[in-house]
Short mmCIF file of C-alpha atoms in Angstrom, two decimals:
data_model
loop_
_atom_site.label_atom_id
_atom_site.label_comp_id
_atom_site.label_asym_id
_atom_site.label_seq_id
_atom_site.Cartn_x
_atom_site.Cartn_y
_atom_site.Cartn_z
CA UNK A 11 60.83 197.66 81.99
CA UNK A 12 62.56 198.54 85.23
CA UNK A 13 64.53 201.63 84.24
CA UNK A 14 66.42 201.72 87.53
CA UNK A 15 67.58 198.13 87.08
CA UNK A 16 68.54 198.84 83.47
CA UNK A 17 70.70 201.79 84.51
CA UNK A 18 72.27 199.70 87.28
CA UNK A 19 73.07 196.94 84.80
CA UNK A 20 74.90 199.30 82.44
CA UNK A 21 76.90 200.62 85.39
CA UNK A 22 77.76 197.10 86.56
CA UNK A 23 78.87 196.04 83.09
CA UNK A 24 80.91 199.19 82.49
CA UNK A 25 82.43 199.11 85.98
CA UNK A 26 84.45 196.09 84.98
CA UNK A 27 86.51 198.33 82.70
CA UNK A 28 88.53 199.52 85.67
CA UNK A 29 89.05 196.32 87.63
CA UNK A 30 90.12 192.72 87.24
CA UNK A 31 86.89 190.79 87.10
CA UNK A 32 85.49 187.29 87.21
CA UNK A 33 84.52 186.74 83.58
CA UNK A 34 82.17 183.83 84.20
CA UNK A 35 80.23 185.73 86.85
CA UNK A 36 80.27 188.83 84.64
CA UNK A 37 78.73 186.99 81.69
CA UNK A 38 76.18 185.28 83.92
CA UNK A 39 75.13 188.73 85.15
CA UNK A 40 74.59 189.71 81.52
CA UNK A 41 72.38 186.70 80.77
CA UNK A 42 70.41 186.98 84.01
CA UNK A 43 69.64 190.64 83.46
CA UNK A 44 68.53 190.02 79.87
CA UNK A 45 66.05 187.46 81.18
CA UNK A 46 64.93 189.70 84.02
CA UNK A 47 64.49 192.89 82.01
CA UNK A 48 63.86 192.06 78.36
CA UNK A 49 61.18 189.40 78.50
CA UNK A 50 63.46 186.57 77.40
CA UNK A 51 62.86 183.16 78.93
CA UNK A 52 66.54 182.22 78.70
CA UNK A 53 69.82 183.68 77.50
CA UNK A 54 73.28 182.44 76.63
CA UNK A 55 76.67 183.75 75.53
CA UNK A 56 79.02 182.16 73.02
CA UNK A 57 82.60 183.43 72.84
CA UNK A 58 85.55 182.43 70.68
CA UNK A 59 88.60 180.98 72.40
CA UNK A 60 92.23 181.66 71.39
CA UNK A 61 91.90 179.24 68.47
CA UNK A 62 88.72 180.86 67.20
CA UNK A 63 86.51 178.00 68.37
CA UNK A 64 83.17 179.06 69.84
CA UNK A 65 82.46 178.03 73.42
CA UNK A 66 79.43 178.28 75.68
CA UNK A 67 80.62 180.73 78.34
CA UNK A 68 77.37 181.57 80.13
CA UNK A 69 73.74 180.46 80.22
CA UNK A 70 70.84 181.58 82.35
CA UNK A 71 69.73 177.98 82.91
CA UNK A 72 70.70 174.42 82.14
CA UNK A 73 68.22 174.01 79.26
CA UNK A 74 69.77 176.76 77.19
CA UNK A 75 73.32 175.68 78.08
CA UNK A 76 72.63 172.23 76.67
CA UNK A 77 70.91 173.70 73.61
CA UNK A 78 73.88 175.99 72.94
CA UNK A 79 76.22 173.00 73.25
CA UNK A 80 74.04 171.05 70.82
CA UNK A 81 74.17 173.98 68.42
CA UNK A 82 77.96 173.90 68.44
CA UNK A 83 78.08 170.13 68.07
CA UNK A 84 75.63 170.10 65.18
CA UNK A 85 77.32 173.14 63.56
CA UNK A 86 74.08 174.93 62.75
CA UNK A 87 71.80 177.52 64.29
CA UNK A 88 71.16 181.26 64.63
CA UNK A 89 73.91 181.92 67.18
CA UNK A 90 76.57 180.35 64.95
CA UNK A 91 75.25 182.27 61.97
CA UNK A 92 75.38 185.50 63.97
CA UNK A 93 79.01 184.90 64.98
CA UNK A 94 80.02 184.06 61.42
CA UNK A 95 78.33 187.05 59.78
CA UNK A 96 78.61 189.63 62.55
CA UNK A 97 74.97 190.58 62.05
CA UNK A 98 71.87 190.00 64.20
CA UNK A 99 69.80 186.90 63.49
CA UNK A 100 66.22 187.29 64.66
CA UNK A 101 63.76 184.41 64.32
CA UNK A 102 60.18 184.95 65.45
CA UNK A 103 59.09 181.34 64.87
CA UNK A 104 61.63 178.52 64.92
CA UNK A 105 59.13 176.03 63.50
CA UNK A 106 59.43 177.89 60.20
CA UNK A 107 63.19 177.37 60.12
CA UNK A 108 63.27 173.55 60.01
CA UNK A 109 64.66 173.66 56.48
CA UNK A 110 67.33 176.18 57.48
CA UNK A 111 68.50 174.52 60.71
CA UNK A 112 66.82 171.08 60.84
CA UNK A 113 68.63 169.71 63.89
CA UNK A 114 68.79 172.93 65.89
CA UNK A 115 65.16 173.97 65.26
CA UNK A 116 63.95 170.52 66.32
CA UNK A 117 66.11 170.52 69.45
CA UNK A 118 65.00 174.04 70.38
CA UNK A 119 61.35 173.04 70.06
CA UNK A 120 61.93 170.00 72.28
CA UNK A 121 63.64 172.26 74.83
CA UNK A 122 60.58 174.51 74.93
CA UNK A 123 61.78 177.44 72.83
CA UNK A 124 59.80 178.97 69.99
CA UNK A 125 61.76 182.11 69.12
CA UNK A 126 65.34 183.34 69.32
CA UNK A 127 67.44 186.37 68.58
CA UNK A 128 71.23 186.24 68.37
CA UNK A 129 73.08 189.53 68.68
CA UNK A 130 76.76 189.96 67.77
CA UNK A 131 79.43 190.93 70.27
CA UNK A 132 81.83 192.92 68.11
CA UNK A 133 84.59 195.49 68.24
CA UNK A 134 84.87 197.13 64.85
CA UNK A 135 85.12 194.22 62.41
CA UNK A 136 86.18 191.65 64.99
CA UNK A 137 83.39 189.34 66.16
CA UNK A 138 84.21 187.79 69.52
CA UNK A 139 80.89 186.08 70.21
CA UNK A 140 77.13 186.41 70.45
CA UNK A 141 74.46 187.15 73.03
CA UNK A 142 71.49 184.85 72.46
CA UNK A 143 67.98 185.44 73.80
CA UNK A 144 65.36 182.67 73.72
CA UNK A 145 61.59 182.87 74.19
CA UNK A 146 59.16 180.03 74.78
CA UNK A 147 56.34 181.51 72.69
CA UNK A 148 56.77 182.32 68.99
CA UNK A 149 56.21 185.92 67.97
CA UNK A 150 58.07 189.08 66.96
CA UNK A 151 60.63 190.60 69.30
CA UNK A 152 60.13 194.12 70.61
CA UNK A 153 62.47 196.36 68.54
CA UNK A 154 63.17 198.56 71.55
CA UNK A 155 64.15 195.50 73.59
CA UNK A 156 66.44 194.33 70.80
CA UNK A 157 68.21 197.70 70.78
CA UNK A 158 68.71 197.50 74.54
CA UNK A 159 70.01 193.92 74.32
CA UNK A 160 72.48 194.96 71.62
CA UNK A 161 73.61 197.88 73.76
CA UNK A 162 74.21 195.52 76.67
CA UNK A 163 76.16 193.20 74.39
CA UNK A 164 78.25 196.14 73.16
CA UNK A 165 79.07 197.32 76.68
CA UNK A 166 79.97 193.78 77.68
CA UNK A 167 82.27 193.46 74.67
CA UNK A 168 84.08 196.67 75.57
CA UNK A 169 84.55 195.38 79.09
CA UNK A 170 85.92 192.10 77.76
CA UNK A 171 88.43 193.88 75.60
CA UNK A 172 89.34 196.48 78.23
CA UNK A 173 89.36 199.32 75.73
CA UNK A 174 92.23 201.23 77.31
CA UNK A 175 94.64 198.37 76.70
CA UNK A 176 96.96 198.57 73.71
CA UNK A 177 96.96 194.77 73.31
CA UNK A 178 93.26 194.01 73.04
CA UNK A 179 93.43 190.76 71.10
CA UNK A 180 96.12 189.23 73.28
CA UNK A 181 94.32 190.19 76.48
CA UNK A 182 91.00 188.94 75.17
CA UNK A 183 92.48 185.57 74.23
CA UNK A 184 94.09 185.22 77.65
CA UNK A 185 90.85 186.16 79.40
CA UNK A 186 88.77 183.77 77.34
CA UNK A 187 91.17 180.87 77.81
CA UNK A 188 91.27 181.50 81.55
CA UNK A 189 87.49 181.71 81.61
CA UNK A 190 87.18 178.50 79.62
CA UNK A 191 89.42 176.70 82.11
CA UNK A 192 87.39 178.19 84.96
CA UNK A 193 84.18 177.03 83.33
CA UNK A 194 85.39 173.43 83.45
CA UNK A 195 86.13 173.77 87.17
CA UNK A 196 82.74 175.32 87.83
CA UNK A 197 80.91 172.55 85.94
CA UNK A 198 82.77 169.94 87.99
CA UNK A 199 81.94 171.73 91.24
CA UNK A 200 78.29 172.04 90.20
CA UNK A 201 78.09 168.31 89.60
CA UNK A 202 79.74 167.45 92.90
CA UNK A 203 77.55 169.83 94.89
CA UNK A 204 74.38 168.72 93.10
CA UNK A 205 75.13 165.09 93.93
CA UNK A 206 76.08 165.85 97.52
CA UNK A 207 72.97 167.91 98.25
CA UNK A 208 70.51 166.13 95.98
CA UNK A 209 69.74 169.32 94.04
CA UNK A 210 69.77 170.22 90.35
CA UNK A 211 72.68 171.81 88.50
CA UNK A 212 71.14 175.29 88.42
CA UNK A 213 70.60 175.28 92.19
CA UNK A 214 74.18 174.12 92.65
CA UNK A 215 75.49 176.99 90.53
CA UNK A 216 73.39 179.49 92.48
CA UNK A 217 74.82 178.18 95.77
CA UNK A 218 78.42 178.38 94.53
CA UNK A 219 77.89 181.86 93.14
CA UNK A 220 76.23 183.09 96.34
CA UNK A 221 79.13 181.77 98.42
CA UNK A 222 81.70 183.43 96.17
CA UNK A 223 79.93 186.77 96.30
CA UNK A 224 79.27 186.72 100.04
CA UNK A 225 82.96 186.00 100.70
CA UNK A 226 84.25 188.36 97.98
CA UNK A 227 86.00 185.56 96.11
CA UNK A 228 86.28 184.52 92.50
CA UNK A 229 83.80 181.86 91.50
CA UNK A 230 86.52 179.69 89.99
CA UNK A 231 88.55 179.78 93.23
CA UNK A 232 85.55 178.62 95.24
CA UNK A 233 84.90 175.86 92.70
CA UNK A 234 88.50 174.66 92.86
CA UNK A 235 88.50 174.63 96.68
CA UNK A 236 85.22 172.71 96.73
CA UNK A 237 86.44 170.10 94.25
CA UNK A 238 89.74 169.60 96.07
CA UNK A 239 88.27 169.83 99.60
CA UNK A 240 91.32 172.00 100.24
CA UNK A 241 89.64 174.35 102.71
CA UNK A 242 86.43 174.63 104.73
CA UNK A 243 83.59 176.30 102.81
CA UNK A 244 80.83 177.04 105.32
CA UNK A 245 77.43 176.40 103.82
CA UNK A 246 78.76 174.35 100.90
CA UNK A 247 80.45 171.48 102.66
CA UNK A 248 77.43 170.56 104.76
#
């Protein structure tokens, strides 16, 4: 494991405690780093909105985003179980869980995933979501890697709740609802850019994110401008 990158990741996640931040980009950083450092093939984040409904807020690639959506629609799977119990759910071989989650286990296999671990994002007794790591090959997860992933999830949760605020729940709900609205914009912009350039959805997201970062703008603002054609966006409009 790249210790320097790990330390940098903790700093980046904690740094959001002191600044207004782009939640979608923040959660995507979390999933990308879990894939890059912890040997996961894909990662996703589910968070509860203001009504307590779980939503897919970040995914390292389109496969896992669709699988997470399917999990919510079918109302079964390790990530849902993790959110409901507030405890980790670690499955070394999904083919052995057909009886437990028949639809999810089958869909995961078809998507190319053989193992999963879902780690709770909690503050005290309040569960706000789950960080989910998927692997293509079945087999046990490294306990040290699981501890690191849980630590990353914990730091991310603290950042989401902005621990110095005296109104954590209210602020969290506002942030999540804003992020959910932003996610819709970003998905629309991804589709438009993918069609315009003849690229896939993941490449479209990467292009939008790169533009936002290079121009020091929020990802949702870039997505809205691209959808509306309300301003020139060099590199995206071509």
